[in-house]
Amino acid sequence: MATVLMCRRFPRLSRVTAFSTTAERKAERGSSKSKKEKHDKPGAANTGTESGATIQLLKPQDYRVLYNPAAYAKGRAGSQQRVDRDSSQALGDTFTGPSTTQAPQTFPPASSQALPPVRNALPKPKSNTLLEQTILATLYKGEAEKEKWEVHDSKEDPRMFQKGRPEYRSLSCDSAEPAQTLPAEEGDSILQSVARCEGSPGILTDYFCKLSLLPAERRAALVSDPRFSALCRHAVTAIRLFSTPDLIQILKACVPLAVPASHPLLDACEAEFCRQAWDMSLEQLLLVADCWRCLERSVPSYLGILFSYANLHWKDLTLPQFVQLLYIIGEGRRSPADLAQKVESTILKHLDAFTLEELGAVCLGLFKSLSGISDHVMRRIADRVSLQMEDMSTYALVNVLKMLRYTRLDHVPLMRELGKVIPARIPTTNIQGIMHITLTYSSLHFFNEDVLAAVATSLPSKVSYCRSKDAAKFLWSFGCLDYEPPNEEEFYSSLVKQLHTKLHEFSKFPEHLLTALLGLAFVKRFPEELIDFALREEFVQKTRGSKYELRKDLFTLGKSVEIECPTYQGSRLPPQLCQEFTEMVSSFAEREIYVRPEIVEATSLLESMLGGPEYVKNHMILPHTRSSDLEVRLATDGHPIPFNFKDPVAAKKLKDMGVSLTDDLISQLVKGRAHSQSPMEVGNEARIARQERGDAAATPCLGGVLTAGAKSQAEPKAGRWQPREVRLALQVSNRNHFCYGSKRLLGLHCLKRRQLRLLGYTVVEIPFWEWFPLLKRTRSEKLSYLHYKVFCPALLTGA
C-alpha cells in the first residue's frame, strides 16, 4: 500500500501576556497549581512543543495583558438551544439576576467573549489561501478520514441497558450476528424459488427469516440482487394478508439484511403497522419501534400512535417497558407533552429498582427528546448516582451528566464524587464522552483541576476524532473556567489544528467556530487566520441563517479584536453592525441589568455620596461583555470629577423603572431576614440631597470628610479623557460571575476586566459576598463601605 506524506503549515496564534501583577491575577482568578508552574517556568508559555506546528505568541509593545453558547442559548425548538449551547452559558450569567441559591447557571457556549492583538496579519485577508487550501486538502482526505473513523468507533452502544434483564428480549430487536448461519447454497435455493412463489404469507415470512441468517458478506449482496427485489415485491403485494406476528418477523429480518431505510418494502410495512397498531400489544408496539430504530428509519406517525397507546395504558407498563419506551422517545427525538407528569411519577416509583444502566438510559431518553423534568426528580436521581458512581459504567454516568446539565441543577455531592471517580476513567473514555464530562463542569461552573488536567493530558492523542462541535466545546469549557493546563501548548495547538481540519464544517455549523474562538479568547489565544475567516462578510451572512442567536457572539469577537489586537489587519465587522448590536444589548440592559436591586442601591448611594448623578454613570463601558459598570472619575487628589452630562436623568430613569428595594427582596438577595431600617428611602436620597444643596455639589475629599456646599471643579467636557484623571469601573458582581462556591472568576468576566484595564480603567470589585450582606445593614454602613472602595488610597497611588 502506498504511503502519502502530507506537509502543511499550521496557523499562527496570537497571544497576549499578562496585564495585571501576579498578586492581582491571583486575586481575580484564584491560585492554581498550573499557574504556579507557569510562573516557575516563565519560558514555558512562549514555546510550542507540538511537532509540526508553529505557535507564535503576540507580545504587544505598549501593554501586557492578563472569559455560552453555548455548544448554546437557543436551539432546535427553544429548549433545544439550551441543551446544545450549554457551554455558552457563561454569558447568561451576566443576564441573570442574583439568585437566592447558589445554583450555577448554564450559558450558551458562544457567548460574549473576547480577543487580543494579532501580529503580522495577512495583508489581503480576503484571499486567505491557507484556509482555502486547508478546505481542499480536507476534502481530498475524505476517504482516509472515513477509514480512520471505521477503525475508531467513538460511539457507545446505547442499548447496553437491555442486557440487564431478560424481559428486553421480547421488547427489542437483537442486531447481533446470528449464532447459527444458513449455508450460502441454501440462500441461493431460496432465491431461485422466489419466481415460483405464489405470495403465501407464511412462505414469504419463512424466506425472509432464513435469508437473514446468511453469512454477513452474502447478506450484503442481497439488496442489489434482482431475485431479492422480486421477493420484496411479492411481500408488498401481499402486505395486507400478513398477520401481526408474521409482519413483525419480516421487519426483524430486514435489520440483519440491512434493507435501506427508504426501501418500498419498509414503506408498505410502516403503513400496515400504523393500520394494525391499535390491535397490537404494547410489547409488540415497542418491539416494532425498536426495529425502526435499528433500520434508522424515521416513523413519526407510528411513534405518535405508540405514545397515544402508552398514554392510555400507562398503568400497565412494567419497569422494562417504561425504560424501553423512554429509550424510543429519545431516539425519536420527540417528547410527548401529555406524558411528562406520568414519566416523572413513574421514575420516582421505580427509582430504587432501576439498574444503573437503566438509570442512564432514562436520562439519555429525556435528554435527547428535550424532556424537562423537575429539580426534585433530577435531584433524587443524582442522589442515587452519587452513592453508587463507582459501580456505574462511564457511558451511563455521562448520560446522567447530560440531564444534570440540561436541568442546570447544582448537586454538590455528585460533582464531588465525580471529581474522585472520573479522572482515572478519562484515558479509556471516547472523545464524545470526555466532551460531555468537560462541558458539564463548565456549564455548571464547577472547577475541578484534577478532571480538567486529566482531560487535557488525554485529548491530544484523540484529537483527530473530534468533530467540530467537540473541539469547540473543549475550547469553550476550558476558557469558561479560565483554566490553562500544564500541557497547554500541546493541548491548544492540537485543537486549533483540528479546527482547521474541520473548517469545511463551519459553513453548516457557524456557531461552533464562534464558540471555539471565544473560548480561545478567554485564555488570550487568537488564531489570526480563523479570526479573519469568522469576521468575513460571507461567514457573517451564514450566521444569520443559523438556528442560534449568534449576533452577540460576533459582536463580542469583533469588538475584542479592536481592543486587544491593535496590529490585526484582517476582516472586521462593519460599523453599522456594531452599532446595531450595541443598541440591541443596551436595550436589554435597560430592562434587565441596570434595574437589579443591588445595582440600583449602589448607584443611588454613590450619587448621594459623590454629589449627584453627574458623578456616577451606570452603563456598560464594554457593551460586548453584556454586564454593567458603575463608572466614577477622580482627580489624582481624590476629588470626584463630574462627567455624566449626556444623561442627566439617569437617576430618574432608574426610579421610573419601578424597582423598590423591599425587605423581602433584600432577604432574597442575602438569604436572610432584614432587621435593619427599611431601605425604600434610598431611591430618594440623591434627589433629597440635591434639593438641599441646590446647584452645589458635595465633594468628598480623600480623607472622607464631606464638605457640604463646596463648589465642584470646572466641569470637563463629557466623554473626553482629562489629564491626571483616574477612571474607576466598579463591578457589582453576583454569584454567576464566579465558579461555583468559589471566588474564581469565570472566563468572560476575566476577559472584561482585562479589557477595562487595557482601556485605562482601574477595576474596583464590589463582590457579592461583601455587598449582598450589606444590603440589609444600615445606610451608614453601606456608605462607609462604598467610600472605602472609591477613595482607597492604593487605587489612586497605583493609577
mmCIF file of C-alpha atoms in Angstrom, residues 19 65-67 113-116 521-522 526 555-565 621-625 748-761 763:
data_model
loop_
_atom_site.group_PDB
_atom_site.id
_atom_site.type_symbol
_atom_site.label_atom_id
_atom_site.label_comp_id
_atom_site.label_asym_id
_atom_site.label_seq_id
_atom_site.Cartn_x
_atom_site.Cartn_y
_atom_site.Cartn_z
ATOM 1 C CA PHE A 19 -1.569 42.601 32.194
ATOM 2 C CA VAL A 65 -2.438 41.617 29.348
ATOM 3 C CA LEU A 66 -3.547 39.022 31.623
ATOM 4 C CA TYR A 67 -13.920 34.914 29.585
ATOM 5 C CA GLN A 113 -16.272 36.698 24.955
ATOM 6 C CA ALA A 114 -13.241 38.392 23.501
ATOM 7 C CA LEU A 115 -9.929 38.525 21.642
ATOM 8 C CA PRO A 116 -6.459 40.237 21.579
ATOM 9 C CA ALA A 521 -10.042 34.414 23.611
ATOM 10 C CA PHE A 522 -10.786 33.797 27.252
ATOM 11 C CA PHE A 526 -6.054 34.289 18.962
ATOM 12 C CA PHE A 555 -20.135 41.433 18.369
ATOM 13 C CA THR A 556 -18.008 40.192 21.250
ATOM 14 C CA LEU A 557 -15.444 38.760 18.872
ATOM 15 C CA GLY A 558 -15.249 41.860 16.691
ATOM 16 C CA LYS A 559 -15.024 44.430 19.480
ATOM 17 C CA SER A 560 -12.493 42.360 21.383
ATOM 18 C CA VAL A 561 -10.260 42.340 18.329
ATOM 19 C CA GLU A 562 -10.442 46.135 18.274
ATOM 20 C CA ILE A 563 -9.375 46.386 21.906
ATOM 21 C CA GLU A 564 -6.834 43.619 22.221
ATOM 22 C CA CYS A 565 -5.446 43.274 18.709
ATOM 23 C CA ILE A 621 -18.436 50.504 29.327
ATOM 24 C CA LEU A 622 -17.929 47.439 27.141
ATOM 25 C CA PRO A 623 -21.321 46.541 25.636
ATOM 26 C CA HIS A 624 -19.919 43.393 24.053
ATOM 27 C CA THR A 625 -19.332 41.889 27.517
ATOM 28 C CA LEU A 748 -15.890 36.065 30.377
ATOM 29 C CA HIS A 749 -15.514 38.263 33.413
ATOM 30 C CA CYS A 750 -11.742 37.857 33.458
ATOM 31 C CA LEU A 751 -11.785 38.988 29.858
ATOM 32 C CA LYS A 752 -13.896 42.012 30.681
ATOM 33 C CA ARG A 753 -11.616 43.167 33.461
ATOM 34 C CA ARG A 754 -8.596 42.640 31.252
ATOM 35 C CA GLN A 755 -10.073 44.820 28.546
ATOM 36 C CA LEU A 756 -11.123 47.519 31.006
ATOM 37 C CA ARG A 757 -7.528 47.769 32.163
ATOM 38 C CA LEU A 758 -6.317 47.933 28.582
ATOM 39 C CA LEU A 759 -8.596 50.935 28.088
ATOM 40 C CA GLY A 760 -7.099 52.651 31.128
ATOM 41 C CA TYR A 761 -9.728 51.914 33.741
ATOM 42 C CA VAL A 763 -11.237 47.983 38.117
#
